[in-house]
């Protein structure tokens, strides 16, 4: 009867199994490239483009309502629509000018 030494069972077998698994993955991986796609790895669809710049569309539209975008302040919104911060505060009495939220609707006219 053949006896397997303890050190072999304890150290060599797990290392050998890890090496076998790694080699198997590296050999099989090229055949799976592009067939498995996780939702988080998919590219979002490209945004529609327009020949008119975003600022020009906003100014020419002269909309009466505006949805706050990321980075907007009352000063930048007032400048974009050719008005003053005070006028925006009169049109929107319930807003806090220091706590605008993205998507928050504002009256601008």
mmCIF file of N, CA, C and O in Angstrom:
data_model
loop_
_atom_site.group_PDB
_atom_site.id
_atom_site.type_symbol
_atom_site.label_atom_id
_atom_site.label_comp_id
_atom_site.label_asym_id
_atom_site.label_seq_id
_atom_site.Cartn_x
_atom_site.Cartn_y
_atom_site.Cartn_z
ATOM 1 N N UNK A 1 0.841 -1.168 0.000
ATOM 2 C CA UNK A 1 0.000 0.000 0.000
ATOM 3 C C UNK A 1 0.892 1.239 0.000
ATOM 4 O O UNK A 1 1.860 1.329 0.734
ATOM 5 N N UNK A 2 0.492 2.211 -0.823
ATOM 6 C CA UNK A 2 1.265 3.444 -0.956
ATOM 7 C C UNK A 2 0.692 4.483 -0.002
ATOM 8 O O UNK A 2 -0.509 4.723 0.017
ATOM 9 N N UNK A 3 1.562 5.073 0.755
ATOM 10 C CA UNK A 3 1.144 6.107 1.700
ATOM 11 C C UNK A 3 1.506 7.478 1.123
ATOM 12 O O UNK A 3 2.626 7.702 0.701
ATOM 13 N N UNK A 4 0.529 8.378 1.127
ATOM 14 C CA UNK A 4 0.772 9.746 0.639
ATOM 15 C C UNK A 4 1.237 10.580 1.826
ATOM 16 O O UNK A 4 0.567 10.622 2.859
ATOM 17 N N UNK A 5 2.391 11.242 1.665
ATOM 18 C CA UNK A 5 2.883 12.050 2.783
ATOM 19 C C UNK A 5 1.932 13.210 3.107
ATOM 20 O O UNK A 5 1.268 13.760 2.242
ATOM 21 N N UNK A 6 1.881 13.568 4.365
ATOM 22 C CA UNK A 6 0.990 14.630 4.850
ATOM 23 C C UNK A 6 1.273 15.961 4.159
ATOM 24 O O UNK A 6 0.357 16.683 3.807
ATOM 25 N N UNK A 7 2.537 16.310 3.979
ATOM 26 C CA UNK A 7 2.879 17.598 3.357
ATOM 27 C C UNK A 7 2.326 17.691 1.945
ATOM 28 O O UNK A 7 1.938 18.753 1.480
ATOM 29 N N UNK A 8 2.248 16.564 1.230
ATOM 30 C CA UNK A 8 1.732 16.564 -0.130
ATOM 31 C C UNK A 8 0.236 16.889 -0.128
ATOM 32 O O UNK A 8 -0.239 17.703 -0.917
ATOM 33 N N UNK A 9 -0.492 16.256 0.761
ATOM 34 C CA UNK A 9 -1.935 16.492 0.856
ATOM 35 C C UNK A 9 -2.201 17.929 1.306
ATOM 36 O O UNK A 9 -3.087 18.605 0.799
ATOM 37 N N UNK A 10 -1.407 18.416 2.239
ATOM 38 C CA UNK A 10 -1.626 19.728 2.840
ATOM 39 C C UNK A 10 -1.268 20.878 1.898
ATOM 40 O O UNK A 10 -1.962 21.890 1.869
ATOM 41 N N UNK A 11 -0.183 20.765 1.126
ATOM 42 C CA UNK A 11 0.312 21.904 0.344
ATOM 43 C C UNK A 11 0.303 21.668 -1.162
ATOM 44 O O UNK A 11 -0.123 22.539 -1.933
ATOM 45 N N UNK A 12 0.782 20.565 -1.626
ATOM 46 C CA UNK A 12 0.959 20.347 -3.061
ATOM 47 C C UNK A 12 -0.367 20.129 -3.789
ATOM 48 O O UNK A 12 -0.552 20.648 -4.888
ATOM 49 N N UNK A 13 -1.277 19.394 -3.214
ATOM 50 C CA UNK A 13 -2.546 19.140 -3.898
ATOM 51 C C UNK A 13 -3.370 20.425 -4.089
ATOM 52 O O UNK A 13 -3.830 20.680 -5.199
ATOM 53 N N UNK A 14 -3.574 21.258 -3.076
ATOM 54 C CA UNK A 14 -4.325 22.501 -3.325
ATOM 55 C C UNK A 14 -3.630 23.408 -4.343
ATOM 56 O O UNK A 14 -4.291 24.002 -5.204
ATOM 57 N N UNK A 15 -2.305 23.491 -4.281
ATOM 58 C CA UNK A 15 -1.583 24.321 -5.240
ATOM 59 C C UNK A 15 -1.740 23.758 -6.648
ATOM 60 O O UNK A 15 -1.939 24.509 -7.613
ATOM 61 N N UNK A 16 -1.687 22.478 -6.794
ATOM 62 C CA UNK A 16 -1.856 21.850 -8.101
ATOM 63 C C UNK A 16 -3.263 22.046 -8.647
ATOM 64 O O UNK A 16 -3.443 22.308 -9.843
ATOM 65 N N UNK A 17 -4.266 21.935 -7.798
ATOM 66 C CA UNK A 17 -5.642 22.150 -8.236
ATOM 67 C C UNK A 17 -5.873 23.606 -8.653
ATOM 68 O O UNK A 17 -6.565 23.872 -9.640
ATOM 69 N N UNK A 18 -5.295 24.548 -7.930
ATOM 70 C CA UNK A 18 -5.411 25.962 -8.303
ATOM 71 C C UNK A 18 -4.736 26.223 -9.652
ATOM 72 O O UNK A 18 -5.255 26.966 -10.490
ATOM 73 N N UNK A 19 -3.572 25.606 -9.866
ATOM 74 C CA UNK A 19 -2.861 25.772 -11.125
ATOM 75 C C UNK A 19 -3.673 25.175 -12.269
ATOM 76 O O UNK A 19 -3.795 25.778 -13.333
ATOM 77 N N UNK A 20 -4.271 24.001 -12.057
ATOM 78 C CA UNK A 20 -5.097 23.371 -13.079
ATOM 79 C C UNK A 20 -6.309 24.237 -13.421
ATOM 80 O O UNK A 20 -6.642 24.422 -14.597
ATOM 81 N N UNK A 21 -6.958 24.799 -12.419
ATOM 82 C CA UNK A 21 -8.116 25.668 -12.656
ATOM 83 C C UNK A 21 -7.702 26.921 -13.426
ATOM 84 O O UNK A 21 -8.398 27.351 -14.355
ATOM 85 N N UNK A 22 -6.577 27.529 -13.061
ATOM 86 C CA UNK A 22 -6.113 28.737 -13.742
ATOM 87 C C UNK A 22 -5.800 28.447 -15.206
ATOM 88 O O UNK A 22 -6.194 29.205 -16.097
ATOM 89 N N UNK A 23 -5.098 27.372 -15.478
ATOM 90 C CA UNK A 23 -4.757 27.015 -16.858
ATOM 91 C C UNK A 23 -6.026 26.732 -17.657
ATOM 92 O O UNK A 23 -6.164 27.164 -18.807
ATOM 93 N N UNK A 24 -6.983 26.042 -17.067
ATOM 94 C CA UNK A 24 -8.236 25.743 -17.753
ATOM 95 C C UNK A 24 -8.971 27.022 -18.126
ATOM 96 O O UNK A 24 -9.466 27.167 -19.247
ATOM 97 N N UNK A 25 -9.037 27.972 -17.219
ATOM 98 C CA UNK A 25 -9.709 29.244 -17.491
ATOM 99 C C UNK A 25 -8.982 30.011 -18.587
ATOM 100 O O UNK A 25 -9.601 30.566 -19.493
ATOM 101 N N UNK A 26 -7.663 30.075 -18.525
ATOM 102 C CA UNK A 26 -6.900 30.811 -19.528
ATOM 103 C C UNK A 26 -7.016 30.182 -20.912
ATOM 104 O O UNK A 26 -7.027 30.893 -21.916
ATOM 105 N N UNK A 27 -7.135 28.881 -20.976
ATOM 106 C CA UNK A 27 -7.272 28.208 -22.264
ATOM 107 C C UNK A 27 -8.690 28.390 -22.822
ATOM 108 O O UNK A 27 -8.875 28.630 -24.016
ATOM 109 N N UNK A 28 -9.704 28.299 -21.983
ATOM 110 C CA UNK A 28 -11.092 28.370 -22.439
ATOM 111 C C UNK A 28 -11.581 29.790 -22.647
ATOM 112 O O UNK A 28 -12.529 30.008 -23.402
ATOM 113 N N UNK A 29 -10.968 30.771 -22.032
ATOM 114 C CA UNK A 29 -11.465 32.148 -22.067
ATOM 115 C C UNK A 29 -11.593 32.736 -23.467
ATOM 116 O O UNK A 29 -12.607 33.370 -23.774
ATOM 117 N N UNK A 30 -10.627 32.587 -24.373
ATOM 118 C CA UNK A 30 -10.781 33.200 -25.703
ATOM 119 C C UNK A 30 -12.015 32.731 -26.458
ATOM 120 O O UNK A 30 -12.590 33.485 -27.235
ATOM 121 N N UNK A 31 -12.467 31.523 -26.235
ATOM 122 C CA UNK A 31 -13.645 31.041 -26.954
ATOM 123 C C UNK A 31 -14.931 31.674 -26.419
ATOM 124 O O UNK A 31 -15.949 31.665 -27.094
ATOM 125 N N UNK A 32 -14.899 32.210 -25.231
ATOM 126 C CA UNK A 32 -16.081 32.848 -24.653
ATOM 127 C C UNK A 32 -16.091 34.364 -24.797
ATOM 128 O O UNK A 32 -17.044 35.010 -24.415
ATOM 129 N N UNK A 33 -15.034 34.964 -25.313
ATOM 130 C CA UNK A 33 -14.972 36.418 -25.439
ATOM 131 C C UNK A 33 -16.154 36.921 -26.254
ATOM 132 O O UNK A 33 -16.417 36.458 -27.356
ATOM 133 N N UNK A 34 -16.870 37.875 -25.727
ATOM 134 C CA UNK A 34 -17.967 38.504 -26.440
ATOM 135 C C UNK A 34 -19.285 37.760 -26.370
ATOM 136 O O UNK A 34 -20.296 38.283 -26.799
ATOM 137 N N UNK A 35 -19.313 36.540 -25.852
ATOM 138 C CA UNK A 35 -20.573 35.815 -25.783
ATOM 139 C C UNK A 35 -21.292 36.041 -24.475
ATOM 140 O O UNK A 35 -22.504 35.956 -24.416
ATOM 141 N N UNK A 36 -20.571 36.353 -23.436
ATOM 142 C CA UNK A 36 -21.174 36.600 -22.132
ATOM 143 C C UNK A 36 -21.095 38.098 -21.876
ATOM 144 O O UNK A 36 -20.022 38.684 -21.890
ATOM 145 N N UNK A 37 -22.239 38.733 -21.665
ATOM 146 C CA UNK A 37 -22.217 40.168 -21.413
ATOM 147 C C UNK A 37 -23.061 40.476 -20.193
ATOM 148 O O UNK A 37 -24.245 40.179 -20.152
ATOM 149 N N UNK A 38 -22.430 41.029 -19.205
ATOM 150 C CA UNK A 38 -23.140 41.445 -17.999
ATOM 151 C C UNK A 38 -23.830 42.771 -18.278
ATOM 152 O O UNK A 38 -23.336 43.588 -19.043
ATOM 153 N N UNK A 39 -24.977 43.034 -17.676
ATOM 154 C CA UNK A 39 -25.672 44.301 -17.907
ATOM 155 C C UNK A 39 -24.815 45.518 -17.579
ATOM 156 O O UNK A 39 -24.924 46.545 -18.228
ATOM 157 N N UNK A 40 -23.953 45.405 -16.574
ATOM 158 C CA UNK A 40 -23.149 46.557 -16.191
ATOM 159 C C UNK A 40 -22.042 46.847 -17.196
ATOM 160 O O UNK A 40 -21.467 47.924 -17.189
ATOM 161 N N UNK A 41 -21.729 45.894 -18.085
ATOM 162 C CA UNK A 41 -20.664 46.093 -19.058
ATOM 163 C C UNK A 41 -21.172 46.597 -20.394
ATOM 164 O O UNK A 41 -20.388 46.956 -21.254
ATOM 165 N N UNK A 42 -22.459 46.643 -20.575
ATOM 166 C CA UNK A 42 -23.007 47.111 -21.851
ATOM 167 C C UNK A 42 -22.859 48.620 -21.956
ATOM 168 O O UNK A 42 -23.016 49.356 -20.990
ATOM 169 N N UNK A 43 -22.607 49.093 -23.162
ATOM 170 C CA UNK A 43 -22.483 50.521 -23.413
ATOM 171 C C UNK A 43 -23.879 51.127 -23.558
ATOM 172 O O UNK A 43 -24.744 50.549 -24.211
ATOM 173 N N UNK A 44 -24.119 52.307 -22.972
ATOM 174 C CA UNK A 44 -25.425 52.937 -23.151
ATOM 175 C C UNK A 44 -25.566 53.422 -24.587
ATOM 176 O O UNK A 44 -24.567 53.694 -25.259
ATOM 177 N N UNK A 45 -26.800 53.524 -25.080
ATOM 178 C CA UNK A 45 -26.973 54.005 -26.451
ATOM 179 C C UNK A 45 -26.494 55.450 -26.559
ATOM 180 O O UNK A 45 -26.595 56.228 -25.604
ATOM 181 N N UNK A 46 -25.964 55.837 -27.707
ATOM 182 C CA UNK A 46 -25.483 57.210 -27.860
ATOM 183 C C UNK A 46 -26.635 58.205 -27.769
ATOM 184 O O UNK A 46 -27.758 57.925 -28.196
ATOM 185 N N UNK A 47 -26.336 59.345 -27.191
ATOM 186 C CA UNK A 47 -27.351 60.389 -27.042
ATOM 187 C C UNK A 47 -27.640 61.003 -28.412
ATOM 188 O O UNK A 47 -26.745 61.129 -29.242
ATOM 189 N N UNK A 48 -28.886 61.371 -28.656
ATOM 190 C CA UNK A 48 -29.193 61.999 -29.941
ATOM 191 C C UNK A 48 -28.476 63.343 -30.048
ATOM 192 O O UNK A 48 -28.370 64.095 -29.085
ATOM 193 N N UNK A 49 -27.980 63.607 -31.221
ATOM 194 C CA UNK A 49 -27.254 64.858 -31.429
ATOM 195 C C UNK A 49 -28.117 65.821 -32.215
ATOM 196 O O UNK A 49 -28.987 65.426 -32.986
ATOM 197 N N UNK A 50 -27.860 67.069 -32.018
ATOM 198 C CA UNK A 50 -28.584 68.122 -32.704
ATOM 199 C C UNK A 50 -27.579 69.133 -33.224
ATOM 200 O O UNK A 50 -26.527 69.350 -32.627
ATOM 201 N N UNK A 51 -27.908 69.761 -34.328
ATOM 202 C CA UNK A 51 -26.988 70.745 -34.884
ATOM 203 C C UNK A 51 -27.056 72.066 -34.121
ATOM 204 O O UNK A 51 -26.158 72.887 -34.216
ATOM 205 N N UNK A 52 -28.116 72.272 -33.332
ATOM 206 C CA UNK A 52 -28.257 73.505 -32.558
ATOM 207 C C UNK A 52 -27.692 73.264 -31.162
ATOM 208 O O UNK A 52 -28.060 72.303 -30.506
ATOM 209 N N UNK A 53 -26.768 74.112 -30.691
ATOM 210 C CA UNK A 53 -26.212 73.930 -29.349
ATOM 211 C C UNK A 53 -27.297 73.990 -28.288
ATOM 212 O O UNK A 53 -28.330 74.629 -28.449
ATOM 213 N N UNK A 54 -27.044 73.341 -27.151
ATOM 214 C CA UNK A 54 -28.013 73.256 -26.060
ATOM 215 C C UNK A 54 -28.414 74.630 -25.540
ATOM 216 O O UNK A 54 -29.580 74.902 -25.310
ATOM 217 N N UNK A 55 -27.447 75.515 -25.380
ATOM 218 C CA UNK A 55 -27.745 76.860 -24.867
ATOM 219 C C UNK A 55 -28.641 77.627 -25.841
ATOM 220 O O UNK A 55 -29.562 78.314 -25.434
ATOM 221 N N UNK A 56 -28.374 77.503 -27.132
ATOM 222 C CA UNK A 56 -29.169 78.236 -28.117
ATOM 223 C C UNK A 56 -30.606 77.736 -28.125
ATOM 224 O O UNK A 56 -31.536 78.522 -28.256
ATOM 225 N N UNK A 57 -30.792 76.431 -27.988
ATOM 226 C CA UNK A 57 -32.151 75.893 -27.953
ATOM 227 C C UNK A 57 -32.905 76.426 -26.742
ATOM 228 O O UNK A 57 -34.065 76.759 -26.825
ATOM 229 N N UNK A 58 -32.240 76.521 -25.603
ATOM 230 C CA UNK A 58 -32.897 76.994 -24.387
ATOM 231 C C UNK A 58 -33.277 78.468 -24.520
ATOM 232 O O UNK A 58 -34.366 78.866 -24.163
ATOM 233 N N UNK A 59 -32.378 79.267 -25.023
ATOM 234 C CA UNK A 59 -32.656 80.703 -25.143
ATOM 235 C C UNK A 59 -33.750 80.990 -26.155
ATOM 236 O O UNK A 59 -34.596 81.829 -25.942
ATOM 237 N N UNK A 60 -33.711 80.295 -27.301
ATOM 238 C CA UNK A 60 -34.677 80.599 -28.347
ATOM 239 C C UNK A 60 -36.071 80.102 -27.977
ATOM 240 O O UNK A 60 -37.054 80.658 -28.423
ATOM 241 N N UNK A 61 -36.138 79.067 -27.166
ATOM 242 C CA UNK A 61 -37.441 78.521 -26.814
ATOM 243 C C UNK A 61 -38.210 79.464 -25.892
ATOM 244 O O UNK A 61 -39.418 79.545 -25.950
ATOM 245 N N UNK A 62 -37.505 80.167 -25.024
ATOM 246 C CA UNK A 62 -38.143 81.080 -24.059
ATOM 247 C C UNK A 62 -39.254 80.363 -23.318
ATOM 248 O O UNK A 62 -40.387 80.831 -23.236
ATOM 249 N N UNK A 63 -38.926 79.216 -22.809
ATOM 250 C CA UNK A 63 -39.912 78.408 -22.110
ATOM 251 C C UNK A 63 -40.345 79.090 -20.820
ATOM 252 O O UNK A 63 -39.597 79.854 -20.222
ATOM 253 N N UNK A 64 -41.570 78.808 -20.378
ATOM 254 C CA UNK A 64 -42.048 79.384 -19.129
ATOM 255 C C UNK A 64 -41.666 78.503 -17.949
ATOM 256 O O UNK A 64 -41.708 78.948 -16.813
ATOM 257 N N UNK A 65 -41.306 77.243 -18.217
ATOM 258 C CA UNK A 65 -40.879 76.331 -17.155
ATOM 259 C C UNK A 65 -39.495 75.809 -17.508
ATOM 260 O O UNK A 65 -39.150 75.649 -18.677
ATOM 261 N N UNK A 66 -38.705 75.547 -16.484
ATOM 262 C CA UNK A 66 -37.341 75.062 -16.678
ATOM 263 C C UNK A 66 -37.082 73.975 -15.653
ATOM 264 O O UNK A 66 -37.494 74.089 -14.493
ATOM 265 N N UNK A 67 -36.402 72.921 -16.056
ATOM 266 C CA UNK A 67 -36.033 71.840 -15.161
ATOM 267 C C UNK A 67 -34.563 72.007 -14.795
ATOM 268 O O UNK A 67 -33.703 72.068 -15.669
ATOM 269 N N UNK A 68 -34.272 72.092 -13.499
ATOM 270 C CA UNK A 68 -32.913 72.343 -13.019
ATOM 271 C C UNK A 68 -32.000 71.199 -13.427
ATOM 272 O O UNK A 68 -32.349 70.031 -13.279
ATOM 273 N N UNK A 69 -30.813 71.557 -13.958
ATOM 274 C CA UNK A 69 -29.808 70.577 -14.364
ATOM 275 C C UNK A 69 -28.681 70.579 -13.348
ATOM 276 O O UNK A 69 -28.536 71.504 -12.555
ATOM 277 N N UNK A 70 -27.856 69.559 -13.418
ATOM 278 C CA UNK A 70 -26.704 69.455 -12.530
ATOM 279 C C UNK A 70 -25.777 70.648 -12.734
ATOM 280 O O UNK A 70 -25.442 70.998 -13.855
ATOM 281 N N UNK A 71 -25.380 71.299 -11.649
ATOM 282 C CA UNK A 71 -24.476 72.432 -11.710
ATOM 283 C C UNK A 71 -25.166 73.780 -11.839
ATOM 284 O O UNK A 71 -24.512 74.812 -11.816
ATOM 285 N N UNK A 72 -26.488 73.786 -12.010
ATOM 286 C CA UNK A 72 -27.226 75.041 -12.146
ATOM 287 C C UNK A 72 -27.309 75.790 -10.828
ATOM 288 O O UNK A 72 -27.408 75.183 -9.756
ATOM 289 N N UNK A 73 -27.263 77.107 -10.916
ATOM 290 C CA UNK A 73 -27.575 77.997 -9.796
ATOM 291 C C UNK A 73 -28.632 78.971 -10.291
ATOM 292 O O UNK A 73 -28.865 79.071 -11.504
ATOM 293 N N UNK A 74 -29.253 79.678 -9.375
ATOM 294 C CA UNK A 74 -30.240 80.669 -9.818
ATOM 295 C C UNK A 74 -29.574 81.732 -10.683
ATOM 296 O O UNK A 74 -30.175 82.246 -11.630
ATOM 297 N N UNK A 75 -28.324 82.053 -10.393
ATOM 298 C CA UNK A 75 -27.607 83.045 -11.200
ATOM 299 C C UNK A 75 -27.403 82.587 -12.634
ATOM 300 O O UNK A 75 -27.619 83.358 -13.580
ATOM 301 N N UNK A 76 -27.001 81.345 -12.824
ATOM 302 C CA UNK A 76 -26.788 80.854 -14.190
ATOM 303 C C UNK A 76 -28.106 80.694 -14.937
ATOM 304 O O UNK A 76 -28.179 80.956 -16.135
ATOM 305 N N UNK A 77 -29.152 80.307 -14.224
ATOM 306 C CA UNK A 77 -30.469 80.178 -14.861
ATOM 307 C C UNK A 77 -30.979 81.556 -15.261
ATOM 308 O O UNK A 77 -31.492 81.746 -16.369
ATOM 309 N N UNK A 78 -30.818 82.532 -14.377
ATOM 310 C CA UNK A 78 -31.255 83.899 -14.684
ATOM 311 C C UNK A 78 -30.491 84.441 -15.892
ATOM 312 O O UNK A 78 -31.086 85.065 -16.785
ATOM 313 N N UNK A 79 -29.197 84.192 -15.939
ATOM 314 C CA UNK A 79 -28.395 84.655 -17.076
ATOM 315 C C UNK A 79 -28.837 83.975 -18.368
ATOM 316 O O UNK A 79 -28.947 84.615 -19.410
ATOM 317 N N UNK A 80 -29.123 82.686 -18.296
ATOM 318 C CA UNK A 80 -29.536 81.931 -19.480
ATOM 319 C C UNK A 80 -30.840 82.472 -20.056
ATOM 320 O O UNK A 80 -31.025 82.509 -21.271
ATOM 321 N N UNK A 81 -31.759 82.913 -19.195
ATOM 322 C CA UNK A 81 -33.060 83.382 -19.665
ATOM 323 C C UNK A 81 -33.176 84.907 -19.700
ATOM 324 O O UNK A 81 -34.251 85.440 -19.933
ATOM 325 N N UNK A 82 -32.073 85.594 -19.462
ATOM 326 C CA UNK A 82 -32.084 87.050 -19.563
ATOM 327 C C UNK A 82 -32.938 87.726 -18.515
ATOM 328 O O UNK A 82 -33.654 88.673 -18.816
ATOM 329 N N UNK A 83 -32.876 87.245 -17.297
ATOM 330 C CA UNK A 83 -33.646 87.832 -16.199
ATOM 331 C C UNK A 83 -32.747 87.964 -14.981
ATOM 332 O O UNK A 83 -31.533 87.837 -15.086
ATOM 333 N N UNK A 84 -33.329 88.237 -13.829
ATOM 334 C CA UNK A 84 -32.547 88.399 -12.603
ATOM 335 C C UNK A 84 -32.909 87.317 -11.597
ATOM 336 O O UNK A 84 -33.983 86.690 -11.685
ATOM 337 N N UNK A 85 -32.026 87.124 -10.629
ATOM 338 C CA UNK A 85 -32.290 86.164 -9.563
ATOM 339 C C UNK A 85 -33.519 86.602 -8.769
ATOM 340 O O UNK A 85 -34.366 85.784 -8.411
ATOM 341 N N UNK A 86 -33.651 87.880 -8.516
ATOM 342 C CA UNK A 86 -34.796 88.397 -7.765
ATOM 343 C C UNK A 86 -36.109 88.076 -8.477
ATOM 344 O O UNK A 86 -37.103 87.702 -7.842
ATOM 345 N N UNK A 87 -36.114 88.217 -9.819
ATOM 346 C CA UNK A 87 -37.324 87.918 -10.587
ATOM 347 C C UNK A 87 -37.663 86.422 -10.492
ATOM 348 O O UNK A 87 -38.833 86.045 -10.356
ATOM 349 N N UNK A 88 -36.643 85.560 -10.535
ATOM 350 C CA UNK A 88 -36.878 84.127 -10.386
ATOM 351 C C UNK A 88 -37.435 83.796 -9.007
ATOM 352 O O UNK A 88 -38.305 82.935 -8.859
ATOM 353 N N UNK A 89 -36.955 84.488 -7.973
ATOM 354 C CA UNK A 89 -37.472 84.256 -6.620
ATOM 355 C C UNK A 89 -38.920 84.707 -6.490
ATOM 356 O O UNK A 89 -39.706 84.100 -5.767
ATOM 357 N N UNK A 90 -39.287 85.779 -7.195
ATOM 358 C CA UNK A 90 -40.681 86.237 -7.181
ATOM 359 C C UNK A 90 -41.567 85.210 -7.890
ATOM 360 O O UNK A 90 -42.666 84.900 -7.420
ATOM 361 N N UNK A 91 -41.095 84.668 -9.018
ATOM 362 C CA UNK A 91 -41.883 83.682 -9.763
ATOM 363 C C UNK A 91 -41.991 82.345 -9.036
ATOM 364 O O UNK A 91 -42.940 81.587 -9.256
ATOM 365 N N UNK A 92 -40.986 82.026 -8.208
ATOM 366 C CA UNK A 92 -40.929 80.737 -7.502
ATOM 367 C C UNK A 92 -40.800 80.989 -6.005
ATOM 368 O O UNK A 92 -39.729 80.822 -5.419
ATOM 369 N N UNK A 93 -41.885 81.398 -5.328
ATOM 370 C CA UNK A 93 -41.785 81.815 -3.930
ATOM 371 C C UNK A 93 -41.393 80.697 -2.959
ATOM 372 O O UNK A 93 -40.830 80.972 -1.909
ATOM 373 N N UNK A 94 -41.606 79.438 -3.280
ATOM 374 C CA UNK A 94 -41.341 78.371 -2.328
ATOM 375 C C UNK A 94 -39.952 77.747 -2.436
ATOM 376 O O UNK A 94 -39.647 76.817 -1.700
ATOM 377 N N UNK A 95 -39.111 78.226 -3.319
ATOM 378 C CA UNK A 95 -37.820 77.556 -3.504
ATOM 379 C C UNK A 95 -36.762 78.119 -2.567
ATOM 380 O O UNK A 95 -36.828 79.269 -2.147
ATOM 381 N N UNK A 96 -35.792 77.288 -2.248
ATOM 382 C CA UNK A 96 -34.624 77.703 -1.481
ATOM 383 C C UNK A 96 -33.482 77.860 -2.478
ATOM 384 O O UNK A 96 -33.038 76.875 -3.063
ATOM 385 N N UNK A 97 -32.978 79.068 -2.703
ATOM 386 C CA UNK A 97 -31.949 79.279 -3.723
ATOM 387 C C UNK A 97 -30.636 78.557 -3.417
ATOM 388 O O UNK A 97 -29.821 78.353 -4.303
ATOM 389 N N UNK A 98 -30.442 78.135 -2.174
ATOM 390 C CA UNK A 98 -29.203 77.431 -1.809
ATOM 391 C C UNK A 98 -29.365 75.920 -1.881
ATOM 392 O O UNK A 98 -28.405 75.192 -1.640
ATOM 393 N N UNK A 99 -30.564 75.439 -2.209
ATOM 394 C CA UNK A 99 -30.799 73.985 -2.231
ATOM 395 C C UNK A 99 -31.612 73.577 -3.451
ATOM 396 O O UNK A 99 -32.654 72.955 -3.338
ATOM 397 N N UNK A 100 -31.127 73.911 -4.639
ATOM 398 C CA UNK A 100 -31.800 73.480 -5.859
ATOM 399 C C UNK A 100 -31.523 71.995 -6.076
ATOM 400 O O UNK A 100 -30.424 71.510 -5.816
ATOM 401 N N UNK A 101 -32.531 71.273 -6.559
ATOM 402 C CA UNK A 101 -32.385 69.840 -6.833
ATOM 403 C C UNK A 101 -32.445 69.605 -8.335
ATOM 404 O O UNK A 101 -33.199 70.279 -9.041
ATOM 405 N N UNK A 102 -31.675 68.642 -8.808
ATOM 406 C CA UNK A 102 -31.695 68.285 -10.223
ATOM 407 C C UNK A 102 -33.093 67.792 -10.559
ATOM 408 O O UNK A 102 -33.664 66.967 -9.855
ATOM 409 N N UNK A 103 -33.679 68.330 -11.630
ATOM 410 C CA UNK A 103 -35.026 67.961 -12.056
ATOM 411 C C UNK A 103 -36.117 68.833 -11.460
ATOM 412 O O UNK A 103 -37.273 68.702 -11.825
ATOM 413 N N UNK A 104 -35.760 69.710 -10.535
ATOM 414 C CA UNK A 104 -36.749 70.590 -9.894
ATOM 415 C C UNK A 104 -37.297 71.572 -10.931
ATOM 416 O O UNK A 104 -36.537 72.235 -11.622
ATOM 417 N N UNK A 105 -38.613 71.682 -11.052
ATOM 418 C CA UNK A 105 -39.182 72.615 -12.024
ATOM 419 C C UNK A 105 -39.153 74.051 -11.481
ATOM 420 O O UNK A 105 -39.410 74.298 -10.301
ATOM 421 N N UNK A 106 -38.826 74.994 -12.355
ATOM 422 C CA UNK A 106 -38.815 76.413 -12.004
ATOM 423 C C UNK A 106 -39.586 77.189 -13.052
ATOM 424 O O UNK A 106 -39.485 76.898 -14.239
ATOM 425 N N UNK A 107 -40.327 78.194 -12.627
ATOM 426 C CA UNK A 107 -40.934 79.138 -13.566
ATOM 427 C C UNK A 107 -39.870 80.168 -13.909
ATOM 428 O O UNK A 107 -39.201 80.693 -13.030
ATOM 429 N N UNK A 108 -39.713 80.456 -15.176
ATOM 430 C CA UNK A 108 -38.705 81.418 -15.596
ATOM 431 C C UNK A 108 -39.293 82.603 -16.333
ATOM 432 O O UNK A 108 -38.579 83.546 -16.664
ATOM 433 N N UNK A 109 -40.595 82.589 -16.602
ATOM 434 C CA UNK A 109 -41.243 83.697 -17.290
ATOM 435 C C UNK A 109 -42.586 83.984 -16.683
ATOM 436 O O UNK A 109 -43.260 83.126 -16.217
#
